[in-house]
Short mmCIF file of C-alpha atoms and ligand atoms in Angstrom, two decimals:
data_model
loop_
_atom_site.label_atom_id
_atom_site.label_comp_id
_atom_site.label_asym_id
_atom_site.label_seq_id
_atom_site.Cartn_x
_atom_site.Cartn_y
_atom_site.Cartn_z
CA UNK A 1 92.03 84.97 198.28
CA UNK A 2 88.47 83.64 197.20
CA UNK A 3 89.00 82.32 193.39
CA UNK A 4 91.85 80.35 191.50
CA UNK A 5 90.84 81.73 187.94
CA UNK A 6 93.60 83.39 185.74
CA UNK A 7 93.00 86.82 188.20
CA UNK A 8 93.08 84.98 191.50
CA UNK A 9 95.96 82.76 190.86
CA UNK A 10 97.85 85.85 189.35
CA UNK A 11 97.11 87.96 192.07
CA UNK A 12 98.10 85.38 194.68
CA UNK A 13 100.93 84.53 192.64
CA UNK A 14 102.17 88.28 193.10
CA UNK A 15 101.27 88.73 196.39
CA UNK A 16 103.43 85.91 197.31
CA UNK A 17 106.57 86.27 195.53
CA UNK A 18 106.26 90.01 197.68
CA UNK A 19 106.79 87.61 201.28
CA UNK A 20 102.63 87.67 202.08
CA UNK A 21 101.26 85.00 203.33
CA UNK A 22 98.70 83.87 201.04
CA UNK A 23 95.66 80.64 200.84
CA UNK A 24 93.60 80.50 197.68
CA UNK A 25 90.59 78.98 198.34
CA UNK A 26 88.81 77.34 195.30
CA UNK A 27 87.18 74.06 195.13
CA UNK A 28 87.94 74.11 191.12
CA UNK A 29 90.62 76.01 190.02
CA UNK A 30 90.28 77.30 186.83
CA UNK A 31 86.77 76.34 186.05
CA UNK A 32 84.87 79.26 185.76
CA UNK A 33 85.36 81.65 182.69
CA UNK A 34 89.11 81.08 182.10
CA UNK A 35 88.33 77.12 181.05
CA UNK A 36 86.14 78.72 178.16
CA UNK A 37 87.91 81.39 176.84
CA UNK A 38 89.46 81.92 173.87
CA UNK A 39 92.56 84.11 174.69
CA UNK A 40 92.18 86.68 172.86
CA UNK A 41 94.56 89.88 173.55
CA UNK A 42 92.20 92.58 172.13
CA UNK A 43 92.22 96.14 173.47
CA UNK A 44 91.81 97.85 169.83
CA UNK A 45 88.97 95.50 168.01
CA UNK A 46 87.30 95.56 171.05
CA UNK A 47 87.84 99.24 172.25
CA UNK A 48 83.37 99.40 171.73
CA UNK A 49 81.53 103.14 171.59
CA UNK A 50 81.21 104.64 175.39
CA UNK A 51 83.80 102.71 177.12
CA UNK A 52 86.81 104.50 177.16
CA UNK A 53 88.06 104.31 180.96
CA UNK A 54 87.80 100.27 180.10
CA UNK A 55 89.51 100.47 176.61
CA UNK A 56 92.57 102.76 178.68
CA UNK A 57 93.06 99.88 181.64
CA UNK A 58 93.02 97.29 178.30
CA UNK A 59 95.89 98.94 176.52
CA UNK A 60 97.68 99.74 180.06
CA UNK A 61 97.00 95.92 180.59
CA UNK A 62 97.89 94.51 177.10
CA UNK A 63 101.27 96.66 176.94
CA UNK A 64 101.83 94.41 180.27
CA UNK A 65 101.71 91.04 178.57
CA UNK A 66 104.48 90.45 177.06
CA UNK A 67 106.87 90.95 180.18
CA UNK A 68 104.12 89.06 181.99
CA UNK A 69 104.12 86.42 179.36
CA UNK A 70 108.11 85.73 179.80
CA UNK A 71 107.96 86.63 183.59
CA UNK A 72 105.52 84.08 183.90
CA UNK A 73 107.21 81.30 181.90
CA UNK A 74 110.39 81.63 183.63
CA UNK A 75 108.55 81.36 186.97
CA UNK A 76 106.51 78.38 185.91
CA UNK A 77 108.35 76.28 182.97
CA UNK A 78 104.71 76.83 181.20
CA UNK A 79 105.10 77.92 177.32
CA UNK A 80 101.41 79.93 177.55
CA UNK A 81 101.29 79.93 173.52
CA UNK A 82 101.79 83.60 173.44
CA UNK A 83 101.60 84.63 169.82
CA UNK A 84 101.88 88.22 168.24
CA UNK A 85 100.45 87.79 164.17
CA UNK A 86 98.02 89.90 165.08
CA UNK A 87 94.85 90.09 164.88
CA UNK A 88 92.08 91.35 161.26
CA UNK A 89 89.24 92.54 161.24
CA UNK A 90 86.79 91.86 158.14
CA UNK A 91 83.58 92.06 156.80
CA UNK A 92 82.14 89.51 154.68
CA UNK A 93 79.03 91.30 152.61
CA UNK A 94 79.03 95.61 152.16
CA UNK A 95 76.53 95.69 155.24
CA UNK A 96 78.97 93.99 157.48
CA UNK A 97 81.93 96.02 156.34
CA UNK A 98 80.04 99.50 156.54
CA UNK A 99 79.30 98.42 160.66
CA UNK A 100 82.63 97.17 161.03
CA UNK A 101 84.06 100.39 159.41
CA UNK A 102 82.00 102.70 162.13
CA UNK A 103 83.81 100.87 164.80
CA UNK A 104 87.18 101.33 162.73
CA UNK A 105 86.48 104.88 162.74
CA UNK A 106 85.60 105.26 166.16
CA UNK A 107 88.85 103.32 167.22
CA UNK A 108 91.33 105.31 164.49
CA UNK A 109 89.85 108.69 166.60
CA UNK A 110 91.08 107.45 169.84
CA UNK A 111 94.90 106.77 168.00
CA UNK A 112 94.59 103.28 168.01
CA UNK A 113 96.39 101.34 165.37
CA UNK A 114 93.57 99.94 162.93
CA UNK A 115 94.45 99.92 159.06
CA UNK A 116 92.68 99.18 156.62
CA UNK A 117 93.64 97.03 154.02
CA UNK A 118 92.89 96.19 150.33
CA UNK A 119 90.90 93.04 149.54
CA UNK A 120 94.39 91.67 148.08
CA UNK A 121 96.41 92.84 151.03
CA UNK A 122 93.80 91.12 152.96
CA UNK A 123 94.12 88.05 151.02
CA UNK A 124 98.20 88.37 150.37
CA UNK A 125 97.78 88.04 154.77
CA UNK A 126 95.57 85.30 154.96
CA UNK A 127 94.63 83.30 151.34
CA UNK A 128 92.25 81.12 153.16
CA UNK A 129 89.52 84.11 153.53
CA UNK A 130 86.08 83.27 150.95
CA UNK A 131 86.62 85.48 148.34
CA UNK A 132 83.33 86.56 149.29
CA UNK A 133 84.68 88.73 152.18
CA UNK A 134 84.67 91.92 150.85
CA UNK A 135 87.25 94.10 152.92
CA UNK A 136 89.21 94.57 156.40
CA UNK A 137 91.97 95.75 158.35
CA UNK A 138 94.79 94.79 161.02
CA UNK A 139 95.09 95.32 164.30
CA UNK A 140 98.50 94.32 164.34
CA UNK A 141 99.08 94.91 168.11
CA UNK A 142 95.83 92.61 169.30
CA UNK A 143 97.39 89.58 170.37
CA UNK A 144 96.59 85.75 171.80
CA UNK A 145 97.41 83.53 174.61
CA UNK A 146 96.15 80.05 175.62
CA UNK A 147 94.07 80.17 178.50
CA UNK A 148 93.88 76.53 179.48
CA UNK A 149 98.28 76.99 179.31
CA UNK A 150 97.71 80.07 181.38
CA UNK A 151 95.66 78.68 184.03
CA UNK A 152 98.14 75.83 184.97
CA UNK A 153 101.15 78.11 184.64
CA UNK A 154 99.28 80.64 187.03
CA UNK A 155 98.92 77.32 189.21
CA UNK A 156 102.20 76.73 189.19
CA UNK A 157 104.12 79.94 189.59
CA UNK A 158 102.02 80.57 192.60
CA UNK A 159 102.42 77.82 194.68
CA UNK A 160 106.25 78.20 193.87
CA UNK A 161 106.31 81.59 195.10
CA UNK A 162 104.04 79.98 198.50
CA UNK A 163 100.68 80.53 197.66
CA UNK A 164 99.15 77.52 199.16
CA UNK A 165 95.58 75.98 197.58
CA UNK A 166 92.72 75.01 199.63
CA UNK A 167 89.99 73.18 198.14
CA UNK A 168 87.39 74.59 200.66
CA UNK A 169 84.40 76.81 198.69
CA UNK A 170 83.88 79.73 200.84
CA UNK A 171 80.09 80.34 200.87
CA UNK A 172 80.24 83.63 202.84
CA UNK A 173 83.32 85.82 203.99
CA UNK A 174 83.25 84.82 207.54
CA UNK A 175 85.08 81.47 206.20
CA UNK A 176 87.59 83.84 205.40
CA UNK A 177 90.52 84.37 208.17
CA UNK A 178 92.51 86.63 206.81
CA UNK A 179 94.37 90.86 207.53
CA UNK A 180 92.89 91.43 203.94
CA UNK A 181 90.73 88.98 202.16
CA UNK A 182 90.63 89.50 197.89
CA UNK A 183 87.08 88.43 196.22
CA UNK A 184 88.69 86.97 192.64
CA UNK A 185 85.23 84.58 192.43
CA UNK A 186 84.37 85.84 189.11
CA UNK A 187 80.44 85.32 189.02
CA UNK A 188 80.56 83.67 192.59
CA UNK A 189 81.75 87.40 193.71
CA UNK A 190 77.95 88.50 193.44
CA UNK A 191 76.95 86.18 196.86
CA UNK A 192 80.07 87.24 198.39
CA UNK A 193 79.87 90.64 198.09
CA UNK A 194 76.89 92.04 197.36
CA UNK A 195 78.41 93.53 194.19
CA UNK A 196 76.49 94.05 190.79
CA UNK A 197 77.89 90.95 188.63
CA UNK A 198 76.00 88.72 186.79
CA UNK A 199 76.52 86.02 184.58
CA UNK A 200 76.87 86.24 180.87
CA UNK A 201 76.68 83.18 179.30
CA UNK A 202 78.80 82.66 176.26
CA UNK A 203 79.15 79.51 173.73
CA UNK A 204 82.22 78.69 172.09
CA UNK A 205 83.52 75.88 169.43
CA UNK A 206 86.56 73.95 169.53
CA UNK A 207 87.39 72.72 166.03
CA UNK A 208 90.74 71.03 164.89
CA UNK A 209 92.68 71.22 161.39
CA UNK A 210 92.54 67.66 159.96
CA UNK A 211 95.72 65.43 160.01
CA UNK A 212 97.21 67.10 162.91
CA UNK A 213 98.02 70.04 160.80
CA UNK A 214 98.28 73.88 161.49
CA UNK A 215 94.98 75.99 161.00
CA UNK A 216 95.47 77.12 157.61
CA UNK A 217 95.83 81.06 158.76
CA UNK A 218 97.96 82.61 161.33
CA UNK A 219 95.89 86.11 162.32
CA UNK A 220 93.10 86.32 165.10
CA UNK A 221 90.34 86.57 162.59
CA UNK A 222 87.14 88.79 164.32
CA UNK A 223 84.63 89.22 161.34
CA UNK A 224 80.84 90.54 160.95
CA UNK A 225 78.95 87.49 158.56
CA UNK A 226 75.94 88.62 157.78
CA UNK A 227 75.27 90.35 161.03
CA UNK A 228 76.51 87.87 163.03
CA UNK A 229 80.34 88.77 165.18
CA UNK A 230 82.29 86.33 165.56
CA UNK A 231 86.33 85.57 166.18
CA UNK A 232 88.32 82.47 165.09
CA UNK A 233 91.90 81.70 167.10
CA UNK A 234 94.39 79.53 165.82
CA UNK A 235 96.56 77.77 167.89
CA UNK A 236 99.96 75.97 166.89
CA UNK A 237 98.48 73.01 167.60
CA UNK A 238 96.14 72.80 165.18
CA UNK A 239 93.21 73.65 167.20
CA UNK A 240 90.84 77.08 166.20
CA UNK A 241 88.86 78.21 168.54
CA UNK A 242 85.20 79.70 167.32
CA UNK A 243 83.05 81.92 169.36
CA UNK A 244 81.05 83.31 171.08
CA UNK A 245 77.23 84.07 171.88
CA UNK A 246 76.45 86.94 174.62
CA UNK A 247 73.84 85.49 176.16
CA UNK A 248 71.75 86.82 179.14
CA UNK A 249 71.70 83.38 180.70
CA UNK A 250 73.24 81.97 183.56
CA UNK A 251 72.53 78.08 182.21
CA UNK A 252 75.59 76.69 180.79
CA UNK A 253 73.43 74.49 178.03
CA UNK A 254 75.03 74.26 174.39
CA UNK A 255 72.28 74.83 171.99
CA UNK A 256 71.65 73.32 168.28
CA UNK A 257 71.17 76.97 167.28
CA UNK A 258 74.24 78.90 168.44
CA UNK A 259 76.28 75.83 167.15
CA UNK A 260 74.38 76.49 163.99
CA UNK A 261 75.02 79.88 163.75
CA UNK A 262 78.90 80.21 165.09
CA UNK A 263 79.62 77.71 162.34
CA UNK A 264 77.72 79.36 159.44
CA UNK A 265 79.42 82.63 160.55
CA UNK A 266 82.80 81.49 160.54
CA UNK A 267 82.72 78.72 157.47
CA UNK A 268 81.60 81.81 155.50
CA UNK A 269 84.59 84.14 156.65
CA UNK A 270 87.01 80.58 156.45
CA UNK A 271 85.35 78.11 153.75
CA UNK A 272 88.10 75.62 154.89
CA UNK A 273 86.44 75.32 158.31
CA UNK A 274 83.97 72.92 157.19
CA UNK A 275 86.45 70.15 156.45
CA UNK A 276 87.92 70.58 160.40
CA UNK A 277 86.86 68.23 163.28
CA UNK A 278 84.04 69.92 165.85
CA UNK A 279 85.66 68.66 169.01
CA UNK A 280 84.34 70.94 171.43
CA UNK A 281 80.92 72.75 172.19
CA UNK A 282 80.89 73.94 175.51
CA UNK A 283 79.08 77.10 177.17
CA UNK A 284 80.71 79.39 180.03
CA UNK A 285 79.65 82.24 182.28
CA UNK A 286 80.93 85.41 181.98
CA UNK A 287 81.24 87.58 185.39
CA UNK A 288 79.48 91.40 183.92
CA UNK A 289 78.83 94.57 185.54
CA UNK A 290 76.52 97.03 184.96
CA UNK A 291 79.08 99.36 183.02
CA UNK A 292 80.63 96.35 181.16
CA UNK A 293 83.89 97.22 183.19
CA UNK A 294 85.50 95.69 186.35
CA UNK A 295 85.22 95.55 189.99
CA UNK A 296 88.73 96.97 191.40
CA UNK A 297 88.95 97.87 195.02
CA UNK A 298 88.05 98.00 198.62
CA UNK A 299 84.31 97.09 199.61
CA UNK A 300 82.63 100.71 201.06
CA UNK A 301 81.93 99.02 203.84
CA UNK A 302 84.84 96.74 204.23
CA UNK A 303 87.85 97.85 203.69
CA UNK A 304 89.17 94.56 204.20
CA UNK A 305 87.64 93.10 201.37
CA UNK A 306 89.11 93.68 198.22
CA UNK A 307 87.10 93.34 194.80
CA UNK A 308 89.17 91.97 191.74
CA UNK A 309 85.91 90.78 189.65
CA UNK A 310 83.60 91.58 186.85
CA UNK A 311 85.99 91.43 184.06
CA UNK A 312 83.52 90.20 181.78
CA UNK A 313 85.17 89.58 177.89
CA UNK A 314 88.46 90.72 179.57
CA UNK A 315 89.85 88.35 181.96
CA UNK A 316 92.46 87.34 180.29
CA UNK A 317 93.57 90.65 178.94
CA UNK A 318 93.06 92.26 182.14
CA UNK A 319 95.18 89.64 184.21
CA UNK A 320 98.46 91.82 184.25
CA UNK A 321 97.29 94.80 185.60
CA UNK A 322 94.73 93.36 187.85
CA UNK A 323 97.27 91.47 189.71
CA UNK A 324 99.65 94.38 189.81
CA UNK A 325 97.42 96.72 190.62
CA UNK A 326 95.80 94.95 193.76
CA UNK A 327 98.96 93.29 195.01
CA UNK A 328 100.33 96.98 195.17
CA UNK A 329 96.78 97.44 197.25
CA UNK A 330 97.37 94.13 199.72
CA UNK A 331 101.26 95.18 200.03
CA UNK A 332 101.10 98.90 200.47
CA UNK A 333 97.31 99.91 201.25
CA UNK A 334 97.88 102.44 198.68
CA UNK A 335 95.40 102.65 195.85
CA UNK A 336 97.00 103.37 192.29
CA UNK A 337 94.64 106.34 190.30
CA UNK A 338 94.18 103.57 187.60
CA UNK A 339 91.94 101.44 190.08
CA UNK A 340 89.86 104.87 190.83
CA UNK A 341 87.44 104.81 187.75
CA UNK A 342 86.74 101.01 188.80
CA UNK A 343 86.01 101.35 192.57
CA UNK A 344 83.37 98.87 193.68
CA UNK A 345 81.56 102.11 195.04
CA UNK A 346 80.72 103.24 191.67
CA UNK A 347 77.17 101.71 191.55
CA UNK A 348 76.34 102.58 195.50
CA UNK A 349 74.28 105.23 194.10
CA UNK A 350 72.37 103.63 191.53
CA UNK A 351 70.96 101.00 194.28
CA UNK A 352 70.78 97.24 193.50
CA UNK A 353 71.33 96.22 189.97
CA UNK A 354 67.98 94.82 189.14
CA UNK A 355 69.94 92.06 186.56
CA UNK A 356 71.92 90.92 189.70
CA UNK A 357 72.18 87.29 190.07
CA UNK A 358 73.03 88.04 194.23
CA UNK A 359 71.34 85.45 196.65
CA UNK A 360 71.51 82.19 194.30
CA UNK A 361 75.85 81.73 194.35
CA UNK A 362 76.79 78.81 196.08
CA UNK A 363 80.73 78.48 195.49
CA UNK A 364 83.16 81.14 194.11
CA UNK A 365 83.83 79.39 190.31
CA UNK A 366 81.78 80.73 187.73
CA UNK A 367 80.65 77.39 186.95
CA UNK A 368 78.82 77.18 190.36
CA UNK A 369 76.82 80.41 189.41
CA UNK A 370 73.13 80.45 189.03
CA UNK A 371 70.41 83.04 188.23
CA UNK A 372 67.20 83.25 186.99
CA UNK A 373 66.82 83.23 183.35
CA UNK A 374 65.70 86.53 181.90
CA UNK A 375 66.40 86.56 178.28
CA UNK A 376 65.67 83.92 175.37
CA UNK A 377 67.27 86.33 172.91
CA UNK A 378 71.01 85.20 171.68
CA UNK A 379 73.23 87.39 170.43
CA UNK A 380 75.99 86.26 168.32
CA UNK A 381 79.02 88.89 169.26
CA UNK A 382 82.52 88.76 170.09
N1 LIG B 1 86.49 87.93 175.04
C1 LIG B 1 85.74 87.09 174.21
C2 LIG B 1 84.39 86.81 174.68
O1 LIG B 1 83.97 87.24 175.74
O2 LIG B 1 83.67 86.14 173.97
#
């Protein structure tokens, strides 16, 4: 196993609870994408135009959480700050509500449960939206977890079940001794394998309620502010986390200007934000393919080398089925038909991925990953 991120850890921590023998090799667990993201559960609000195959292995993965969730805790002694309020979606001025209401549309056509609601049930659910925000809806099934809980409970379950860490990066597969050797390396996977993943850098805040209080709302709040996307997750804890740019990038700078602009966005969806204390600012790099989707599978030319990358926004979402569906692969050799529409031989035909960072990795965490820069352009998303 190359990567200790959320999907290598769960993956090894499946593998060996089945009797494999299994070494993760990772010089930093858990600091690639995982130690950035915010957590959230999300297969309806972000079920996005043209990606259906993705938005079928999100629902398939997010019906998996909540087993996962307990599975994991009892297998760890990790609470992974599961919570289940649910997440709204709102708009704060018409323009914003008529994009976000295209989306809605698109997402009620595929049966998904988004409902809109009144400005008053909107405010009756969380009284600490501006009364500027002019309308939204639930997603009552998009969900949260703690990634920097999940990471160490990950850690923990699979070294219980035998998975043994070795701090060794593995700068080409030939380090690798291994029957079957799993690429989990996030950006790093690139180097590795050849495959088309690049980085996608993505800023993120870290505020906290003043007083060691609760965040003053309960929901997953994703909002369009005046064009920009953005989410805000509460934690129990007190701490909200803010994001995130989509950046073409593979620098992990945090700039005055996407601090600027995550804050405007969400103290005009949350007024009370303002009076919260900015502890974090930190920037991360997102492993994405060419079709926004994951890398699932057997190399074509390796069949010993197993692909579980490129989950881009999804990692943590995906983490379930990923590990289910490739420890089925290790144990058996049998690929389930939900891996087919994600085969790393999907882009064989379209030849290299001209936005591939291949060639510059020189470790398997995100974090190590470098490219050249190709876009100044941030986009505030979510
Ligand atoms: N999944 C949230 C993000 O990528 O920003």
């Amino acid at each position: 196993m190359v990567g200790a991120g959320p999907i290598g850890l769960a993956i090894a921590w499946r593998c060996a609870a089945r009797g494999l023998r299994v070494v993760v090799h990772d010089p930093a667990p858990g600091s690639g994408a995982s130690a950035v993201a915010a957590g959230m559960l999300s297969p309806v609000a972000e079920a996005y135009f043209g990606e259906r195959q993705l938005t079928g292995l999100l629902l398939a993965s997010a019906a998996r959480w909540p087993a996962f969730a307990d599975e994991l805790t009892e297998a760890s002694g990790v609470e992974l700050g599961y919570r289940t309020e649910g997440t709204l979606l709102v708009g704060l001025t018409a323009d914003d509500l008529a994009e976000a209401r295209r989306l809605w549309a698109y997402q009620q056509g595929l049966g998904l449960p988004v409902t809109p609601l009144r400005p008053t049930e909107l405010r009756d659910r969380e009284p600490a939206l501006a009364p500027r925000v002019r309308g939204g809806a639930l997603a009552s099934t998009d969900h949260q977890v703690d990634p920097r809980l999940l990471v160490p409970a990950l850690r923990t379950a699979a070294q219980r079940a035998g998975a043994v860490l070795a701090p060794q990066a593995v700068r080409s597969l030939s380090d690798v001794d291994a029957r079957v050797t799993v690429v989990a390396a996030g950006c790093g996977a690139a180097a590795l394998t050849g495959l088309p993943v690049r980085p996608v850098k993505g800023q993120i805040l870290r505020l906290r309620a003043p007083g060691g209080a609760a965040p003053g709302f309960r929901h997953v709040i994703r909002g369009y502010a005046d064009g920009e996307q953005v989410y805000l997750v509460p934690r129990a804890d007190g701490e909200v986390v803010l994001g995130a740019t989509v950046e073409e990038r593979s620098d992990t700078t945090v700039t005055a200007g996407a601090v600027l602009r995550l804050l405007r966005a969400g103290v005009d969806l949350l007024p009370e934000l303002a009076e919260y204390d900015l502890v974090e600012t930190v920037a991360g790099l997102r492993p994405g393919t060419p079709d926004n989707a994951p890398i699932l599978g057997p190399l074509p030319a390796r069949p010993d080398v197993l692909a579980a990358t490129g989950h881009h926004r999804h990692g943590i979402v995906l983490t379930p089925i990923t590990a289910d569906l490739i420890a089925d692969l290790v144990t058996t050799g049998v690929a389930d038909p939900l891996l087919t529409p994600f085969h790393p031989g999907r882009f064989a035909a379209a030849g290299p991925d001209p936005t591939n960072a291949a060639g510059r990795l020189a470790g398997p965490g995100a974090a190590d990953v470098g490219a050249p820069d190709r876009t100044t352009e941030e986009d505030l998303w979510s």
